[in-house]
Amino acid sequence: MKLFKNTVLVPAGFALLSIFLTDCTQKTSSNLSLSNSLAGVESIKGRKEYLNSPYVTAGDRLYVIGHQNGQFPDLGWHVTGEMGGIWNHPIKLMDGFTGTISENGNTVCLSQADEFVNFPFANKLTYQSPLKGLSVERFQFVPDGQEAAIVEYTFHNTEAISKTFTFTFEGYTDLRPTWLGERTNMIDGKDEATWDETTKTWVAKDALNDWFVMFGGANAEKVNLSEKALCDYTPQGKGCRSALKFIVKIPANSTKTLPITIAGSYQSSQKMKDTYRFVQANANKLLAEKQARYESIEQKTRLTIPDKKLEQAFRWVKYDTDWLIRDVPEIGRGLSAGLPDYPWWFGVDGEYALQGLIATGRKSEVYSAIDLIHKLSAKASDNGKILHEVSTNGAVFNDGNVNETPQFASLIYKVYQWTGEKEFLAKYFPTIKKGLNWLMTKNDANGNLFPDGFGMMEIHGMNSEMIDVAVYTQKAFADAAEMAKVMGENILAKEYAEKAMLIRQKINKDFWVADANSFADFIGTREQALHLVDDAIIRADTLKKPWAVEELKASKNKISALPAGTSQGFVLHHNWVVNTPMEMGIADSDKAITALNTASKFVSPFGVFVTGIDRDETAGKDEMPTSLNRKIFTYTGAVMTLPTGVLAISENNYGRPDAALGYLNRMTKSFSFALPGSIYEVSPDYGMVAQAWNLYSYGVPIVQQFFGIQPNAAERTIIIQPQMPSTWDKASLENVSVGDNEISIYYQKIGKSLTLTVEQSKAGWKLILAFPKGKYQQFILNGNEVKPLPMKQFDSIESVKEKTILTLNE
């Protein structure tokens, strides 16, 4: 059985130019085509209206970002116009490249691909008719663990006579530092290119640094220089332009391939040359190895459900997450936040995304990512505080928002539940204790157990007592109590548990705003609220949201009537973080249902608004794209997958899986909307083209809630408490790693009868199958009727067998 299904989905100033001449007929047999080897691999075709938008081809060391039409425009805003091209962090190698075909005096630049096709680990661009009787494909991939990329051109002669033409490959180098490079004395110099006769390649070096890039094709030979670029492409920066030229001879109705190898190093010319030789000689093997690794990603936590689009989205989100792994050996290996503008590491993004990554079987990547954030945080702060954002050169931009320290504690406990390794817990628990102490002693001036400071909402002035900070603090103490027990610190465990209980009670009391049917955005003074409401009115009015302006003016009148100095909870922005009490399951049930009903008003067809007052009158109906109409980058008015996933998790926590599925379906409308196989950061087609926290938004609701997998690997116990949407009569989740065990769950419902089959690779692990108390009257375990074990809220059945078949009848 092929693991990758053969599926096609159409959802909705430069110093130097040198030219080389070679006859490439000896090494262009169609048998050597890299793209042909992927004939059975799942691929997704892009939409023509999004050809002028970015794609990603990624490895863990190097990645390529250009436009689906084959161009490499200046793009991105973190380093303005420099976030695309070819990056080998902490440096950039090239702005891009062009390809040109010349025949009988007619020259055509391959600048407008007709079609873009994405594979999980590669992509292909097709130029249908650049010249009469000729079509061209450009296939590209980045090998794992290599500072190199392969670009393969395949030329198809569709005529009954042979063809001879010239192909010119022009490379545009731009050896420059990453964002914040100046903080580590990375100063950009002018690139200088030279011809390397030994390797028959162009080699460029940054004049001020030992930064190198080289590119070439087999058997290239030097010919006369030319000063004129063949394509209209002038990227910014201090790079240089060089070219390779090939004579291509193709018999009638035949195909030839031409591979180009690009390699770089930020250490030495020799290391770059070694990489180049290895990758050029082993391209097919490296591609096969990458394919095999992606097949293993596909197999782990393998989902099969009736909704094939959601099933495919879940599968590709696992792939997309792998694109974001950045390995800089001198700094570390971890999951970056998003591409193209966030290719470095964040505390909070990882604290969400790694929960999905551990649930999909990527333990080693989770461990390395946590180790990296922990190490860099300790270097930035010695008090247990977890950093927010750090570039790939190790320069810290923000040493941490308040929410990130408690969320780190909960991440560690979650991962421990999946792996059961006490050594892992012992490594990080001292930092957790220091962090919780810093959290409450340095950030809770009034001693009310609600730390002050910025949480997830980066709105100016919203740094008082924020709802998400309070909620994640409560969860951190609850989780730290359990970790303290494991570490034998029982007195501390009791202290943490009592604090967690008290904070939970206070959140339900102090943050609840009854007349708004919602938890508050923040607790602050009357004066803080008035300042924020004035800012919010300006925002809503500027965005032409009359309903929000009216609501905010009414709120201002109420706030103005409060006595000076009054401190209480305020609902102003309807920010998504008001749903975190439900995400963490600490909201009282009656408040939770009310708040979830309120939250459902602040949505678009694609998901949940980050800031509710940005919702317009067409909310819930408007399915128009966003990026095609925007000229300036802004997150104002954004609908994002993280808030949407949080609401899906929240609905599941309170027994409403159909509502949870509704939010997943909204997110899935963005799948392949602009970049085939990916879900943008801002729905449906804006911001980062790949985003790490998408895996949280899919992985937690599906793996831990719909299939109900609640691991306790340390005790060799797995609770399985399925909570399926009503439309899923048949579903399976296979090869889910828990500790050294692996389980597969097969769910089938026919009428009022439910059969749950669970297989595990390690007999002797205790499986606890739990169901709503009193819902099922008959339990048949492996062919024998049994009585369920009494639990407080559930009926449960226990098994230690390798295969357990449980049938329940209402």
Coordinates of N, CA, C and O in Angstrom, one line a residue, residues 96-157:
G96 N 17.7 34.7 -5.4 CA 17.0 33.8 -6.3 C 17.8 33.5 -7.5 O 19.0 33.7 -7.6
F97 N 17.1 33.1 -8.5 CA 17.7 32.7 -9.8 C 16.7 32.8 -10.9 O 15.5 32.9 -10.7
T98 N 17.2 32.8 -12.2 CA 16.3 32.8 -13.3 C 16.8 31.8 -14.3 O 17.9 31.4 -14.3
G99 N 15.9 31.4 -15.2 CA 16.2 30.5 -16.3 C 15.8 31.0 -17.6 O 14.7 31.6 -17.7
T100 N 16.6 30.9 -18.6 CA 16.3 31.5 -20.0 C 16.5 30.5 -21.1 O 17.5 29.7 -21.0
I101 N 15.7 30.4 -22.0 CA 15.8 29.5 -23.2 C 16.0 30.4 -24.4 O 15.2 31.3 -24.7
S102 N 17.0 30.1 -25.2 CA 17.2 30.8 -26.5 C 17.3 29.8 -27.6 O 18.1 28.8 -27.6
E103 N 16.6 30.0 -28.7 CA 16.5 29.2 -29.9 C 16.4 30.0 -31.2 O 15.4 30.8 -31.3
N104 N 17.3 29.9 -32.1 CA 17.2 30.6 -33.4 C 17.0 32.1 -33.2 O 16.1 32.7 -33.9
G105 N 17.7 32.7 -32.2 CA 17.5 34.1 -32.0 C 16.4 34.6 -31.1 O 16.2 35.7 -30.8
N106 N 15.5 33.6 -30.8 CA 14.4 33.9 -29.9 C 14.7 33.5 -28.5 O 15.0 32.4 -28.2
T107 N 14.6 34.5 -27.6 CA 14.9 34.3 -26.2 C 13.7 34.4 -25.3 O 13.0 35.5 -25.4
V108 N 13.5 33.5 -24.4 CA 12.3 33.5 -23.5 C 12.8 33.3 -22.1 O 13.5 32.3 -21.8
C109 N 12.4 34.2 -21.2 CA 12.7 34.1 -19.8 C 11.6 33.2 -19.1 O 10.4 33.5 -19.3
L110 N 12.0 32.2 -18.3 CA 11.0 31.4 -17.6 C 10.6 32.1 -16.4 O 11.0 31.8 -15.2
S111 N 9.7 33.1 -16.5 CA 9.3 34.0 -15.4 C 7.8 33.8 -15.1 O 7.4 34.4 -14.1
Q112 N 7.1 33.1 -15.9 CA 5.7 33.0 -15.6 C 5.2 31.5 -15.7 O 4.8 31.1 -16.8
A113 N 5.4 30.8 -14.7 CA 4.9 29.4 -14.7 C 3.4 29.4 -14.8 O 2.7 30.2 -14.3
D114 N 3.0 28.4 -15.6 CA 1.5 28.2 -15.8 C 0.9 27.4 -14.6 O -0.3 27.5 -14.4
E115 N 1.7 26.6 -14.0 CA 1.1 25.7 -12.9 C 2.2 25.5 -11.9 O 3.4 25.3 -12.1
F116 N 1.7 25.4 -10.6 CA 2.5 25.1 -9.5 C 1.9 23.9 -8.8 O 0.7 23.8 -8.5
V117 N 2.7 22.9 -8.5 CA 2.3 21.7 -7.8 C 3.2 21.5 -6.6 O 4.4 21.5 -6.7
N118 N 2.5 21.2 -5.5 CA 3.3 21.1 -4.2 C 3.2 19.6 -3.8 O 2.2 18.9 -3.8
F119 N 4.4 19.1 -3.4 CA 4.5 17.8 -2.8 C 4.8 18.0 -1.3 O 5.2 19.1 -0.9
P120 N 4.7 17.1 -0.5 CA 5.0 17.3 1.0 C 6.4 17.8 1.2 O 6.6 18.5 2.2
F121 N 7.4 17.4 0.4 CA 8.8 17.8 0.6 C 9.5 18.3 -0.6 O 10.7 18.3 -0.7
A122 N 8.7 18.8 -1.6 CA 9.3 19.3 -2.9 C 8.2 20.1 -3.6 O 7.0 20.0 -3.2
N123 N 8.6 20.8 -4.7 CA 7.5 21.4 -5.5 C 8.0 21.4 -7.0 O 9.2 21.2 -7.3
K124 N 7.0 21.6 -7.8 CA 7.2 21.6 -9.3 C 6.5 22.7 -10.0 O 5.3 22.9 -9.7
L125 N 7.2 23.4 -10.9 CA 6.6 24.5 -11.6 C 6.6 24.1 -13.1 O 7.6 23.5 -13.6
T126 N 5.5 24.3 -13.8 CA 5.4 24.0 -15.2 C 5.3 25.2 -16.1 O 4.4 26.0 -15.8
Y127 N 6.1 25.3 -17.2 CA 6.0 26.3 -18.2 C 5.5 25.6 -19.4 O 6.3 24.9 -20.1
Q128 N 4.3 25.8 -19.8 CA 3.6 25.0 -20.8 C 4.3 25.1 -22.2 O 4.6 24.2 -22.9
S129 N 4.4 26.4 -22.7 CA 4.9 26.6 -24.1 C 5.8 27.8 -24.2 O 5.5 28.8 -24.8
P130 N 7.0 27.8 -23.5 CA 7.9 28.9 -23.7 C 8.4 29.1 -25.1 O 8.6 30.2 -25.6
L131 N 8.5 28.0 -25.8 CA 8.9 28.0 -27.2 C 8.0 26.9 -27.9 O 7.6 25.9 -27.3
K132 N 7.8 27.1 -29.2 CA 7.0 26.1 -30.0 C 7.6 24.7 -29.8 O 8.8 24.4 -30.0
G133 N 6.7 23.8 -29.4 CA 7.1 22.4 -29.3 C 7.9 22.0 -28.1 O 8.5 21.0 -28.0
L134 N 7.9 22.9 -27.1 CA 8.7 22.7 -25.9 C 8.0 23.1 -24.7 O 7.3 24.1 -24.6
S135 N 8.0 22.2 -23.7 CA 7.5 22.6 -22.4 C 8.6 22.3 -21.4 O 9.5 21.5 -21.6
V136 N 8.5 23.0 -20.2 CA 9.6 22.9 -19.2 C 9.0 22.7 -17.8 O 8.0 23.3 -17.5
E137 N 9.6 21.8 -17.1 CA 9.3 21.7 -15.6 C 10.5 22.1 -14.8 O 11.6 21.8 -15.2
R138 N 10.2 22.7 -13.7 CA 11.3 23.1 -12.7 C 10.9 22.3 -11.4 O 9.9 22.6 -10.8
F139 N 11.7 21.4 -11.0 CA 11.5 20.6 -9.8 C 12.6 21.0 -8.8 O 13.7 21.2 -9.2
Q140 N 12.2 21.1 -7.5 CA 13.2 21.5 -6.5 C 12.9 20.9 -5.2 O 11.8 20.7 -4.8
F141 N 14.0 20.6 -4.5 CA 13.9 20.1 -3.1 C 15.1 20.4 -2.3 O 16.2 20.7 -2.9
V142 N 15.0 20.3 -1.0 CA 16.2 20.6 -0.1 C 16.4 19.3 0.7 O 15.5 18.9 1.4
P143 N 17.6 18.7 0.5 CA 17.9 17.5 1.3 C 17.9 17.7 2.8 O 18.3 18.8 3.3
D144 N 17.6 16.7 3.6 CA 17.7 16.8 5.0 C 19.1 16.9 5.4 O 20.0 16.3 4.9
G145 N 19.4 17.8 6.4 CA 20.7 17.9 7.0 C 21.8 18.5 6.2 O 23.0 18.4 6.5
Q146 N 21.4 19.1 5.0 CA 22.4 19.6 4.1 C 22.2 21.1 3.8 O 21.1 21.6 3.7
E147 N 23.3 21.8 3.7 CA 23.3 23.2 3.4 C 23.3 23.4 1.9 O 24.1 24.0 1.3
A148 N 22.2 22.8 1.3 CA 22.2 22.7 -0.2 C 20.8 22.6 -0.7 O 19.9 22.1 0.1
A149 N 20.6 22.9 -2.0 CA 19.3 22.6 -2.6 C 19.6 22.1 -4.0 O 20.6 22.4 -4.6
I150 N 18.6 21.4 -4.6 CA 18.7 20.9 -5.9 C 17.5 21.5 -6.7 O 16.4 21.5 -6.3
V151 N 17.9 22.1 -7.9 CA 16.9 22.6 -8.8 C 17.1 21.8 -10.1 O 18.1 21.9 -10.8
E152 N 16.1 21.1 -10.5 CA 16.2 20.3 -11.7 C 15.2 20.8 -12.8 O 14.0 20.9 -12.6
Y153 N 15.7 21.1 -14.0 CA 14.9 21.5 -15.1 C 14.7 20.3 -16.0 O 15.7 19.6 -16.3
T154 N 13.5 20.1 -16.4 CA 13.2 19.0 -17.4 C 12.6 19.6 -18.6 O 11.6 20.3 -18.5
F155 N 13.1 19.3 -19.8 CA 12.7 19.9 -21.1 C 12.0 18.8 -21.9 O 12.6 17.7 -22.1
H156 N 10.8 19.0 -22.3 CA 10.0 18.1 -23.1 C 9.9 18.6 -24.5 O 9.3 19.6 -24.8
N157 N 10.5 17.8 -25.5 CA 10.3 18.1 -26.9 C 9.1 17.4 -27.4 O 9.1 16.2 -27.5

